[in-house]
Amino acid sequence: MTQPWKEGTATPLAGHRVVIVEDDRTMAMVAESICRKLGARTTVVCADGAAAAEALAAPGEATDIVLLDMMLGAGDGIAALRGLDATRLTAEIIPVSASDPRVLDAAVRLLAGRGFRVHSPIAKPLTADKLARALDAAPHHCTLGHAAEGQPSAERLAAAIAADEIVPWFQPQRCARTGRIISVEVLARWADADRGLLTPAWFIPGLEQSGLIAPMTERLLDQAASALARLGAAALPLGLSINISAPTLADPDLPERLEAIITAHGLAPRQVTFEITESAVLANPLLLLEGTARLRLHGFGLAIDDFGTGWSSLDQLRTLPFTELKIDRSFVSGAPADPARRVILASTVTMAHGLGLTVVAEGVETEAERTLLAALGVDLIQGWLSGRPTDADALAALLDAERASQRHSAPHTRPDGPSERT
Ligand code: C2E
Ligand code: CA
Ligand code: CA
């Protein structure tokens, strides 16, 4: 977790040029002094959008950070950025405002959609601690299209699968009550010799388009199950969740093949949950029903991923035999300070439990979010707060540390897991 900023301890703005867009002179002076404290090299104060545009376009003076007051007298922060070309602006934008969080949220999404690198807003008054925390988090950035540009060819992807260059990383899912690791989600990473470790946005769309996603998923499951088996007693009771694109389910022999893969490593189907991802929707709903029903008959768990966005609708929840619901990160992030998200979370948990589903919250980054989700009755917590995705070796170290600290407690299983419902 991020440590609170302490006087003299950290200078996250070291060497940076900061443009402060703020129409209130006193607040601008406070912001300047905070930026200096955090190490800023230069601060430029602009009272309106026109001055901001000029400061950001200054030749030879690249701006690193823009502190953007969203209400600027007669204007506003969105208008202030309207004339700027996001692709030429390297600065990260941090909105600062006292406005309604839902309005701010819409503004952030709008700016990210226009290609700006924009952080979650800071609620006024600005403090050094809030600014240091904001700087510590990655900015939102709409990468639509960017990942597609560098998509590798089908031949290259097929070779990567054959050579096991696409490898499983693991992110812990912890019991919301006890904090113990109950299971892990497998996330694909491509260890590309030239480009380093690539995240799924770079290769999953290509795999889906070229029909290679099913063989990749099988190889990944095989490697993940083998890694868990190698970790031995500490890892074997764990649940294993893995993403599966909907079209993969159309293959009639899939359930048998998946079962053979995991039993070969000494795992049981009830330990494995397939998370159906939205990215590619299967055109034929009966095939999807058949695929999901057969996975359940073989004893596997089935999660509806990214619930609340796009494909993951109430209708899918009603018609398909899910055992688990994963609440999308967009409802979790910032929920403690946002009444609308809290209402959505509370009713989603009630609904899911009413349907007998295990509820997993994704993208949990702060202790405040974790506390809220635990109070709302969420079963499992997944996110950077309780563990970033890691390779098998780091997972082994994490499990060792956990085993050492909990040697004398009782064994634990996934709450209300698929095994208890079959
Ligand atoms: P997902 O299934 O929703 O996976 C969660 C994503 O959120 C992961 O990104 C993970 O690294 C990231 N994440 C986890 N905790 C946090 C957090 O606290 N904050 C933030 N900001 N992010 C967090 P990743 O690994 O880049 O995966 C992206 C997506 O790619 C996955 O989303 C999934 O839809 C897809 N994907 C990954 N592996 C596979 C696969 O083997 N097969 C298929 N079909 N899709 C995959
Ligand atoms: Ca997932
Ligand atoms: Ca998800």
CSV table of C-alpha atoms and ligand atoms in Angstrom, one decimal:
chain,number,residue,atom,x,y,z
A,1,MET,CA,0.0,0.0,0.0
A,2,THR,CA,1.1,3.6,-0.6
A,3,GLN,CA,2.7,5.1,2.4
A,4,PRO,CA,1.4,8.5,3.4
A,5,TRP,CA,3.8,11.3,2.2
A,6,LYS,CA,6.0,12.6,5.0
A,7,GLU,CA,7.9,15.8,5.1
A,8,GLY,CA,11.3,15.4,3.6
A,9,THR,CA,10.9,11.7,2.7
A,10,ALA,CA,9.8,11.6,-1.0
A,11,THR,CA,10.1,13.9,-3.9
A,12,PRO,CA,7.9,12.4,-6.6
A,13,LEU,CA,8.0,15.6,-8.6
A,14,ALA,CA,11.8,15.8,-8.6
A,15,GLY,CA,13.0,17.7,-11.7
A,16,HIS,CA,9.4,18.1,-13.1
A,17,ARG,CA,7.8,21.1,-14.7
A,18,VAL,CA,4.3,21.4,-13.3
A,19,VAL,CA,1.6,23.6,-14.9
A,20,ILE,CA,-1.1,24.6,-12.3
A,21,VAL,CA,-4.4,25.6,-13.9
A,22,GLU,CA,-6.3,27.3,-11.1
A,23,ASP,CA,-8.3,30.6,-11.1
A,24,ASP,CA,-8.2,31.1,-7.3
A,25,ARG,CA,-4.9,32.9,-6.4
A,26,THR,CA,-4.7,31.5,-2.9
A,27,MET,CA,-5.3,27.9,-4.0
A,28,ALA,CA,-2.8,28.4,-6.8
A,29,MET,CA,-0.2,29.6,-4.2
A,30,VAL,CA,-0.9,26.6,-2.0
A,31,ALA,CA,-0.6,24.2,-5.0
A,32,GLU,CA,2.7,25.8,-5.9
A,33,SER,CA,4.2,25.4,-2.5
A,34,ILE,CA,3.0,21.8,-2.3
A,35,CYS,CA,4.6,21.1,-5.7
A,36,ARG,CA,7.9,22.6,-4.6
A,37,LYS,CA,7.8,20.5,-1.4
A,38,LEU,CA,7.5,17.4,-3.6
A,39,GLY,CA,10.5,18.4,-5.6
A,40,ALA,CA,9.1,20.3,-8.6
A,41,ARG,CA,11.8,22.0,-10.7
A,42,THR,CA,9.4,24.6,-12.2
A,43,THR,CA,5.8,25.6,-11.5
A,44,VAL,CA,3.7,27.7,-13.9
A,45,VAL,CA,0.4,29.1,-12.7
A,46,CYS,CA,-2.3,29.7,-15.3
A,47,ALA,CA,-5.6,31.3,-14.3
A,48,ASP,CA,-7.6,30.2,-17.4
A,49,GLY,CA,-7.7,27.8,-20.3
A,50,ALA,CA,-6.1,30.2,-22.8
A,51,ALA,CA,-3.0,30.7,-20.5
A,52,ALA,CA,-2.9,26.9,-19.9
A,53,ALA,CA,-2.8,26.2,-23.7
A,54,GLU,CA,0.0,28.7,-24.1
A,55,ALA,CA,2.0,27.2,-21.2
A,56,LEU,CA,1.6,23.7,-22.5
A,57,ALA,CA,2.6,24.7,-26.0
A,58,ALA,CA,5.7,26.6,-24.9
A,59,PRO,CA,8.6,25.5,-27.2
A,60,GLY,CA,11.4,23.5,-25.6
A,61,GLU,CA,9.6,23.4,-22.3
A,62,ALA,CA,8.0,19.9,-21.9
A,63,THR,CA,5.5,19.8,-19.1
A,64,ASP,CA,5.4,16.7,-17.0
A,65,ILE,CA,2.3,17.3,-14.8
A,66,VAL,CA,-0.8,19.4,-15.2
A,67,LEU,CA,-2.8,20.1,-12.0
A,68,LEU,CA,-6.1,21.0,-13.5
A,69,ASP,CA,-8.9,22.7,-11.6
A,70,MET,CA,-12.0,21.5,-13.2
A,71,MET,CA,-14.0,24.7,-12.4
A,72,LEU,CA,-12.3,27.8,-13.8
A,73,GLY,CA,-14.5,30.8,-13.2
A,74,ALA,CA,-16.6,31.0,-16.3
A,75,GLY,CA,-14.8,28.1,-18.0
A,76,ASP,CA,-14.0,24.5,-17.0
A,77,GLY,CA,-11.2,22.0,-17.2
A,78,ILE,CA,-12.5,20.1,-20.1
A,79,ALA,CA,-12.8,23.2,-22.2
A,80,ALA,CA,-9.3,24.2,-21.2
A,81,LEU,CA,-7.9,21.1,-22.9
A,82,ARG,CA,-10.2,21.2,-25.9
A,83,GLY,CA,-7.8,22.7,-28.4
A,84,LEU,CA,-4.8,20.5,-27.4
A,85,ASP,CA,-3.6,17.5,-29.4
A,86,ALA,CA,-3.4,14.7,-26.8
A,87,THR,CA,-0.9,12.7,-28.9
A,88,ARG,CA,1.6,15.5,-28.7
A,89,LEU,CA,1.1,16.2,-25.0
A,90,THR,CA,3.4,14.1,-22.8
A,91,ALA,CA,2.2,15.6,-19.6
A,92,GLU,CA,0.0,13.6,-17.2
A,93,ILE,CA,-3.1,15.4,-16.0
A,94,ILE,CA,-4.3,15.4,-12.5
A,95,PRO,CA,-7.8,16.9,-12.1
A,96,VAL,CA,-8.4,18.8,-8.8
A,97,SER,CA,-11.9,19.6,-7.9
A,98,ALA,CA,-14.7,19.9,-5.4
A,99,SER,CA,-17.3,18.8,-7.9
A,100,ASP,CA,-19.7,15.8,-7.7
A,101,PRO,CA,-17.6,12.6,-8.0
A,102,ARG,CA,-19.9,11.3,-10.8
A,103,VAL,CA,-19.3,14.5,-12.9
A,104,LEU,CA,-15.6,14.2,-12.3
A,105,ASP,CA,-15.6,10.5,-13.2
A,106,ALA,CA,-17.4,11.4,-16.5
A,107,ALA,CA,-14.8,14.1,-17.1
A,108,VAL,CA,-11.9,11.7,-16.5
A,109,ARG,CA,-13.3,9.1,-18.9
A,110,LEU,CA,-13.9,11.8,-21.5
A,111,LEU,CA,-10.3,13.0,-21.3
A,112,ALA,CA,-8.9,9.5,-21.3
A,113,GLY,CA,-11.1,8.7,-24.3
A,114,ARG,CA,-9.6,11.7,-26.1
A,115,GLY,CA,-6.2,10.2,-25.5
A,116,PHE,CA,-5.0,12.3,-22.5
A,117,ARG,CA,-3.0,10.5,-19.8
A,118,VAL,CA,-5.3,11.5,-16.9
A,119,HIS,CA,-5.2,10.5,-13.2
A,120,SER,CA,-8.2,9.9,-10.9
A,121,PRO,CA,-9.3,13.3,-9.5
A,122,ILE,CA,-8.0,14.7,-6.3
A,123,ALA,CA,-10.8,16.2,-4.1
A,124,LYS,CA,-10.1,19.7,-2.9
A,125,PRO,CA,-8.3,20.9,-0.8
A,126,LEU,CA,-5.1,19.7,-2.4
A,127,THR,CA,-2.5,18.4,0.1
A,128,ALA,CA,1.0,17.0,-0.4
A,129,ASP,CA,-0.2,13.6,0.7
A,130,LYS,CA,-3.1,13.5,-1.8
A,131,LEU,CA,-0.8,14.6,-4.6
A,132,ALA,CA,1.9,12.1,-3.7
A,133,ARG,CA,-0.7,9.3,-3.8
A,134,ALA,CA,-2.1,10.4,-7.1
A,135,LEU,CA,1.4,10.5,-8.6
A,136,ASP,CA,2.0,7.0,-7.3
A,137,ALA,CA,-0.9,5.5,-9.3
A,138,ALA,CA,-0.8,4.9,-13.1
A,139,PRO,CA,-2.9,7.3,-15.2
A,140,HIS,CA,-6.0,6.2,-17.1
A,141,HIS,CA,-5.2,6.1,-20.7
A,142,CYS,CA,-7.5,4.9,-23.5
A,143,THR,CA,-5.3,2.4,-25.4
A,144,LEU,CA,-8.0,1.5,-27.9
A,145,GLY,CA,-6.3,1.0,-31.2
A,146,HIS,CA,-2.8,1.4,-29.8
A,147,ALA,CA,-2.5,-2.3,-29.0
A,148,ALA,CA,-4.0,-3.3,-32.3
A,149,GLU,CA,-1.3,-1.4,-34.2
A,150,GLY,CA,1.5,-3.8,-33.1
A,151,GLN,CA,-0.6,-7.0,-33.4
A,152,PRO,CA,1.7,-9.9,-34.4
A,153,SER,CA,1.0,-12.1,-37.3
A,154,ALA,CA,-0.9,-15.5,-36.9
A,155,GLU,CA,2.4,-17.3,-37.8
A,156,ARG,CA,4.3,-15.5,-35.0
A,157,LEU,CA,1.5,-16.2,-32.5
A,158,ALA,CA,1.4,-19.9,-33.5
A,159,ALA,CA,5.1,-20.1,-33.0
A,160,ALA,CA,4.9,-18.4,-29.6
A,161,ILE,CA,2.3,-20.9,-28.4
A,162,ALA,CA,4.3,-23.9,-29.6
A,163,ALA,CA,7.4,-22.6,-27.9
A,164,ASP,CA,5.6,-21.9,-24.6
A,165,GLU,CA,6.5,-18.2,-24.9
A,166,ILE,CA,3.0,-17.4,-23.6
A,167,VAL,CA,3.3,-18.2,-19.9
A,168,PRO,CA,1.0,-18.1,-16.9
A,169,TRP,CA,1.2,-15.3,-14.3
A,170,PHE,CA,-0.8,-15.6,-11.1
A,171,GLN,CA,-2.8,-13.1,-9.2
A,172,PRO,CA,-3.9,-14.0,-5.7
A,173,GLN,CA,-7.6,-14.0,-4.7
A,174,ARG,CA,-7.9,-13.6,-0.9
A,175,CYS,CA,-10.8,-14.4,1.4
A,176,ALA,CA,-12.3,-11.0,2.3
A,177,ARG,CA,-12.7,-12.0,5.9
A,178,THR,CA,-9.4,-13.7,6.7
A,179,GLY,CA,-7.1,-12.4,4.1
A,180,ARG,CA,-5.9,-15.8,3.2
A,181,ILE,CA,-5.1,-16.8,-0.4
A,182,ILE,CA,-7.9,-19.1,-1.5
A,183,SER,CA,-7.2,-19.2,-5.2
A,184,VAL,CA,-5.2,-17.6,-8.1
A,185,GLU,CA,-6.3,-16.1,-11.4
A,186,VAL,CA,-4.1,-17.1,-14.3
A,187,LEU,CA,-3.2,-14.1,-16.5
A,188,ALA,CA,-1.4,-14.7,-19.8
A,189,ARG,CA,2.0,-13.0,-20.4
A,190,TRP,CA,4.1,-13.3,-23.6
A,191,ALA,CA,7.8,-13.4,-22.9
A,192,ASP,CA,8.8,-12.1,-26.3
A,193,ALA,CA,12.6,-12.3,-26.9
A,194,ASP,CA,12.6,-8.9,-28.7
A,195,ARG,CA,10.0,-6.9,-26.8
A,196,GLY,CA,10.1,-8.3,-23.3
A,197,LEU,CA,7.1,-9.2,-21.3
A,198,LEU,CA,3.9,-8.3,-23.1
A,199,THR,CA,0.5,-8.0,-21.5
A,200,PRO,CA,-2.7,-9.6,-22.9
A,201,ALA,CA,-3.9,-6.5,-24.7
A,202,TRP,CA,-1.1,-7.0,-27.2
A,203,PHE,CA,-1.9,-10.6,-28.2
A,204,ILE,CA,-5.3,-11.8,-27.1
A,205,PRO,CA,-7.2,-9.9,-29.9
A,206,GLY,CA,-4.8,-11.4,-32.5
A,207,LEU,CA,-5.2,-14.9,-31.0
A,208,GLU,CA,-9.0,-14.5,-31.1
A,209,GLN,CA,-9.1,-13.3,-34.6
A,210,SER,CA,-6.8,-16.0,-35.9
A,211,GLY,CA,-8.6,-18.9,-34.1
A,212,LEU,CA,-5.6,-19.6,-31.9
A,213,ILE,CA,-7.1,-18.6,-28.6
A,214,ALA,CA,-8.3,-22.2,-27.8
A,215,PRO,CA,-4.9,-23.8,-28.2
A,216,MET,CA,-3.3,-21.0,-26.3
A,217,THR,CA,-5.8,-21.5,-23.4
A,218,GLU,CA,-5.1,-25.2,-23.3
A,219,ARG,CA,-1.3,-24.7,-23.2
A,220,LEU,CA,-1.7,-22.0,-20.5
A,221,LEU,CA,-3.9,-24.2,-18.4
A,222,ASP,CA,-1.4,-27.0,-18.7
A,223,GLN,CA,1.5,-24.8,-17.6
A,224,ALA,CA,-0.5,-23.3,-14.8
A,225,ALA,CA,-1.6,-26.7,-13.4
A,226,SER,CA,1.9,-28.0,-13.7
A,227,ALA,CA,3.2,-25.0,-11.8
A,228,LEU,CA,0.7,-25.5,-9.0
A,229,ALA,CA,1.5,-29.2,-8.8
A,230,ARG,CA,5.3,-28.3,-8.6
A,231,LEU,CA,4.6,-26.0,-5.7
A,232,GLY,CA,3.3,-29.0,-3.8
A,233,ALA,CA,1.2,-29.1,-0.7
A,234,ALA,CA,1.1,-25.3,-0.2
A,235,ALA,CA,-0.5,-24.7,-3.6
A,236,LEU,CA,-2.4,-27.8,-4.4
A,237,PRO,CA,-5.6,-27.0,-2.4
A,238,LEU,CA,-5.8,-23.6,-4.1
A,239,GLY,CA,-8.4,-22.8,-6.7
A,240,LEU,CA,-7.3,-21.9,-10.2
A,241,SER,CA,-9.2,-19.4,-12.3
A,242,ILE,CA,-8.4,-19.0,-16.0
A,243,ASN,CA,-10.0,-16.8,-18.7
A,244,ILE,CA,-11.7,-18.4,-21.6
A,245,SER,CA,-13.0,-16.5,-24.6
A,246,ALA,CA,-16.6,-17.4,-25.4
A,247,PRO,CA,-16.0,-18.8,-28.9
A,248,THR,CA,-13.6,-21.4,-27.5
A,249,LEU,CA,-16.7,-23.0,-25.9
A,250,ALA,CA,-18.1,-24.0,-29.3
A,251,ASP,CA,-15.6,-26.9,-29.5
A,252,PRO,CA,-17.6,-30.1,-28.6
A,253,ASP,CA,-14.5,-31.9,-27.3
A,254,LEU,CA,-13.3,-29.1,-25.1
A,255,PRO,CA,-14.6,-30.2,-21.6
A,256,GLU,CA,-13.0,-33.6,-22.0
A,257,ARG,CA,-9.7,-32.1,-23.1
A,258,LEU,CA,-9.6,-29.6,-20.2
A,259,GLU,CA,-10.4,-32.3,-17.7
A,260,ALA,CA,-7.6,-34.4,-19.1
A,261,ILE,CA,-5.2,-31.5,-18.8
A,262,ILE,CA,-5.8,-30.8,-15.1
A,263,THR,CA,-6.3,-34.4,-13.9
A,264,ALA,CA,-2.9,-35.2,-15.4
A,265,HIS,CA,-1.4,-32.8,-12.9
A,266,GLY,CA,-3.3,-34.2,-9.9
A,267,LEU,CA,-5.9,-31.3,-9.8
A,268,ALA,CA,-9.7,-31.8,-9.6
A,269,PRO,CA,-12.1,-30.0,-11.9
A,270,ARG,CA,-13.9,-28.4,-8.9
A,271,GLN,CA,-10.6,-26.5,-8.2
A,272,VAL,CA,-10.7,-24.8,-11.6
A,273,THR,CA,-13.0,-21.9,-12.6
A,274,PHE,CA,-13.3,-20.7,-16.1
A,275,GLU,CA,-13.9,-16.9,-16.4
A,276,ILE,CA,-15.9,-16.1,-19.5
A,277,THR,CA,-14.5,-12.9,-20.9
A,278,GLU,CA,-16.5,-10.6,-23.0
A,279,SER,CA,-14.0,-9.8,-25.7
A,280,ALA,CA,-15.5,-12.1,-28.3
A,281,VAL,CA,-19.2,-12.9,-28.1
A,282,LEU,CA,-20.3,-16.3,-29.4
A,283,ALA,CA,-22.9,-15.6,-32.1
A,284,ASN,CA,-25.0,-18.8,-31.3
A,285,PRO,CA,-26.5,-18.6,-27.8
A,286,LEU,CA,-27.3,-22.3,-27.8
A,287,LEU,CA,-23.7,-23.2,-28.4
A,288,LEU,CA,-22.7,-21.0,-25.5
A,289,LEU,CA,-25.4,-22.6,-23.3
A,290,GLU,CA,-24.1,-26.1,-24.3
A,291,GLY,CA,-20.5,-25.2,-23.7
A,292,THR,CA,-21.1,-23.7,-20.3
A,293,ALA,CA,-23.5,-26.4,-19.1
A,294,ARG,CA,-21.0,-29.1,-20.1
A,295,LEU,CA,-18.2,-27.5,-18.3
A,296,ARG,CA,-20.4,-27.4,-15.2
A,297,LEU,CA,-21.3,-31.1,-15.7
A,298,HIS,CA,-17.6,-31.9,-15.7
A,299,GLY,CA,-17.4,-30.3,-12.3
A,300,PHE,CA,-15.7,-27.0,-13.3
A,301,GLY,CA,-16.6,-23.6,-11.9
A,302,LEU,CA,-17.8,-20.9,-14.2
A,303,ALA,CA,-17.4,-17.1,-13.6
A,304,ILE,CA,-19.1,-14.2,-15.3
A,305,ASP,CA,-16.1,-11.8,-15.7
A,306,ASP,CA,-16.1,-8.0,-15.7
A,307,PHE,CA,-19.7,-8.0,-14.4
A,308,GLY,CA,-21.5,-4.8,-15.0
A,309,THR,CA,-19.8,-3.9,-18.3
A,310,GLY,CA,-20.7,-4.7,-21.9
A,311,TRP,CA,-21.5,-8.4,-22.4
A,312,SER,CA,-21.7,-9.3,-18.7
A,313,SER,CA,-25.4,-8.6,-18.4
A,314,LEU,CA,-28.3,-9.6,-16.2
A,315,ASP,CA,-29.6,-11.7,-19.1
A,316,GLN,CA,-26.4,-13.8,-19.3
A,317,LEU,CA,-26.5,-14.2,-15.5
A,318,ARG,CA,-30.1,-15.5,-15.7
A,319,THR,CA,-29.5,-17.9,-18.6
A,320,LEU,CA,-26.1,-19.4,-18.1
A,321,PRO,CA,-25.0,-21.7,-15.2
A,322,PHE,CA,-22.5,-19.5,-13.4
A,323,THR,CA,-21.0,-20.3,-10.0
A,324,GLU,CA,-19.1,-17.0,-9.6
A,325,LEU,CA,-19.6,-13.3,-10.3
A,326,LYS,CA,-16.6,-11.0,-10.8
A,327,ILE,CA,-17.4,-7.4,-10.2
A,328,ASP,CA,-15.6,-5.2,-12.7
A,329,ARG,CA,-12.8,-2.9,-11.4
A,330,SER,CA,-14.7,0.1,-12.7
A,331,PHE,CA,-17.3,-0.3,-9.8
A,332,VAL,CA,-14.6,-0.9,-7.2
A,333,SER,CA,-12.2,1.9,-7.9
A,334,GLY,CA,-13.2,4.9,-5.9
A,335,ALA,CA,-16.3,3.3,-4.4
A,336,PRO,CA,-15.7,4.4,-0.8
A,337,ALA,CA,-16.1,8.0,-1.8
A,338,ASP,CA,-18.8,7.4,-4.4
A,339,PRO,CA,-22.4,6.7,-3.3
A,340,ALA,CA,-23.5,5.6,-6.8
A,341,ARG,CA,-20.8,2.9,-6.9
A,342,ARG,CA,-21.6,1.8,-3.4
A,343,VAL,CA,-25.3,1.3,-4.2
A,344,ILE,CA,-24.4,-0.8,-7.3
A,345,LEU,CA,-21.9,-2.9,-5.3
A,346,ALA,CA,-24.3,-3.6,-2.5
A,347,SER,CA,-27.2,-4.6,-4.8
A,348,THR,CA,-24.8,-6.7,-7.0
A,349,VAL,CA,-23.6,-8.7,-3.9
A,350,THR,CA,-27.2,-9.2,-2.7
A,351,MET,CA,-28.3,-10.4,-6.1
A,352,ALA,CA,-25.3,-12.7,-6.7
A,353,HIS,CA,-25.6,-14.3,-3.2
A,354,GLY,CA,-29.4,-14.7,-3.9
A,355,LEU,CA,-28.4,-16.7,-7.0
A,356,GLY,CA,-25.9,-18.8,-4.9
A,357,LEU,CA,-22.8,-17.3,-6.6
A,358,THR,CA,-19.4,-16.6,-5.0
A,359,VAL,CA,-18.6,-12.9,-5.4
A,360,VAL,CA,-15.1,-11.7,-6.3
A,361,ALA,CA,-14.2,-8.0,-6.4
A,362,GLU,CA,-11.5,-7.1,-8.9
A,363,GLY,CA,-9.1,-4.2,-9.0
A,364,VAL,CA,-9.0,-3.6,-5.3
A,365,GLU,CA,-6.2,-1.1,-4.8
A,366,THR,CA,-6.9,0.6,-1.4
A,367,GLU,CA,-7.5,-0.5,2.1
A,368,ALA,CA,-10.7,1.6,2.1
A,369,GLU,CA,-12.0,-0.3,-0.9
A,370,ARG,CA,-11.2,-3.6,0.8
A,371,THR,CA,-12.9,-2.7,4.0
A,372,LEU,CA,-16.0,-1.5,2.2
A,373,LEU,CA,-16.2,-4.7,0.0
A,374,ALA,CA,-15.7,-6.9,3.1
A,375,ALA,CA,-18.5,-5.0,4.9
A,376,LEU,CA,-20.8,-5.5,1.8
A,377,GLY,CA,-20.2,-9.3,2.0
A,378,VAL,CA,-17.9,-9.8,-1.0
A,379,ASP,CA,-16.3,-13.2,-0.7
A,380,LEU,CA,-13.0,-12.8,-2.5
A,381,ILE,CA,-10.7,-9.8,-3.0
A,382,GLN,CA,-8.4,-9.5,-6.0
A,383,GLY,CA,-6.3,-6.5,-6.8
A,384,TRP,CA,-3.0,-4.8,-6.4
A,385,LEU,CA,-3.6,-4.2,-2.7
A,386,SER,CA,-3.5,-8.0,-1.9
A,387,GLY,CA,-1.1,-9.0,-4.7
A,388,ARG,CA,-0.1,-8.0,-8.2
A,389,PRO,CA,0.2,-10.7,-10.8
A,390,THR,CA,3.5,-12.6,-10.5
A,391,ASP,CA,5.3,-15.5,-12.1
A,392,ALA,CA,5.3,-19.0,-10.6
A,393,ASP,CA,8.5,-18.4,-8.5
A,394,ALA,CA,7.1,-15.3,-6.9
A,395,LEU,CA,3.9,-17.1,-6.2
A,396,ALA,CA,5.8,-19.8,-4.5
A,397,ALA,CA,7.6,-17.3,-2.3
A,398,LEU,CA,4.2,-15.6,-1.4
A,399,LEU,CA,2.7,-19.0,-0.5
A,400,ASP,CA,5.7,-19.9,1.6
A,401,ALA,CA,5.5,-16.6,3.5
A,402,GLU,CA,1.8,-17.1,4.1
A,403,ARG,CA,2.2,-20.7,5.2
A,404,ALA,CA,4.9,-19.6,7.7
A,405,SER,CA,2.6,-17.0,9.2
A,406,GLN,CA,-0.4,-19.2,9.4
A,407,ARG,CA,1.1,-22.6,10.2
A,408,HIS,CA,-1.2,-23.3,13.0
A,409,SER,CA,-4.6,-22.2,11.6
A,410,ALA,CA,-7.2,-24.5,10.0
A,411,PRO,CA,-7.2,-25.2,6.3
A,412,HIS,CA,-9.4,-23.1,4.2
A,413,THR,CA,-11.4,-23.6,1.0
A,414,ARG,CA,-13.1,-21.4,-1.5
A,415,PRO,CA,-16.3,-20.0,0.0
A,416,ASP,CA,-19.4,-21.7,-1.4
A,417,GLY,CA,-17.3,-23.0,-4.2
A,418,PRO,CA,-18.6,-25.0,-7.2
A,419,SER,CA,-17.9,-28.3,-5.4
A,420,GLU,CA,-20.6,-27.5,-2.9
A,421,ARG,CA,-23.2,-26.8,-5.6
A,422,THR,CA,-22.7,-29.7,-8.0
B,1,C2E,P1,-9.3,-9.6,-16.5
B,1,C2E,O1,-9.6,-11.0,-16.6
B,1,C2E,O2,-10.4,-8.7,-15.9
B,1,C2E,O3,-8.0,-9.6,-15.6
B,1,C2E,C1,-7.7,-8.6,-14.6
B,1,C2E,C2,-6.8,-7.5,-15.2
B,1,C2E,O4,-6.7,-6.4,-14.3
B,1,C2E,C3,-5.4,-8.0,-15.4
B,1,C2E,O5,-4.8,-7.3,-16.5
B,1,C2E,C4,-4.7,-7.6,-14.1
B,1,C2E,O6,-3.3,-7.4,-14.2
B,1,C2E,C5,-5.4,-6.3,-13.8
B,1,C2E,N1,-5.4,-5.9,-12.4
B,1,C2E,C6,-5.5,-6.7,-11.4
B,1,C2E,N2,-5.6,-6.1,-10.2
B,1,C2E,C7,-5.6,-4.8,-10.5
B,1,C2E,C8,-5.7,-3.6,-9.7
B,1,C2E,O7,-5.8,-3.6,-8.5
B,1,C2E,N3,-5.7,-2.4,-10.4
B,1,C2E,C9,-5.6,-2.4,-11.8
B,1,C2E,N4,-5.6,-1.2,-12.4
B,1,C2E,N5,-5.5,-3.5,-12.5
B,1,C2E,C10,-5.5,-4.7,-11.9
B,1,C2E,P2,-4.1,-8.1,-17.6
B,1,C2E,O8,-3.3,-9.2,-17.1
B,1,C2E,O9,-3.4,-7.1,-18.5
B,1,C2E,O10,-5.3,-8.8,-18.4
B,1,C2E,C11,-6.2,-8.0,-19.1
B,1,C2E,C12,-7.3,-8.9,-19.7
B,1,C2E,O11,-6.8,-9.8,-20.7
B,1,C2E,C13,-7.9,-9.8,-18.7
B,1,C2E,O12,-8.8,-9.0,-17.9
B,1,C2E,C14,-8.6,-10.8,-19.6
B,1,C2E,O13,-9.8,-10.3,-20.1
B,1,C2E,C15,-7.6,-10.9,-20.7
B,1,C2E,N6,-6.8,-12.1,-20.5
B,1,C2E,C16,-5.7,-12.3,-19.8
B,1,C2E,N7,-5.3,-13.6,-19.9
B,1,C2E,C17,-6.1,-14.2,-20.7
B,1,C2E,C18,-6.2,-15.6,-21.3
B,1,C2E,O14,-5.4,-16.4,-21.0
B,1,C2E,N8,-7.3,-15.8,-22.1
B,1,C2E,C19,-8.2,-14.9,-22.5
B,1,C2E,N9,-9.1,-15.2,-23.3
B,1,C2E,N10,-8.1,-13.6,-22.0
B,1,C2E,C20,-7.1,-13.3,-21.2
B,2,CA,CA,-10.6,-12.6,-15.7
B,3,CA,CA,-12.2,-9.0,-15.0
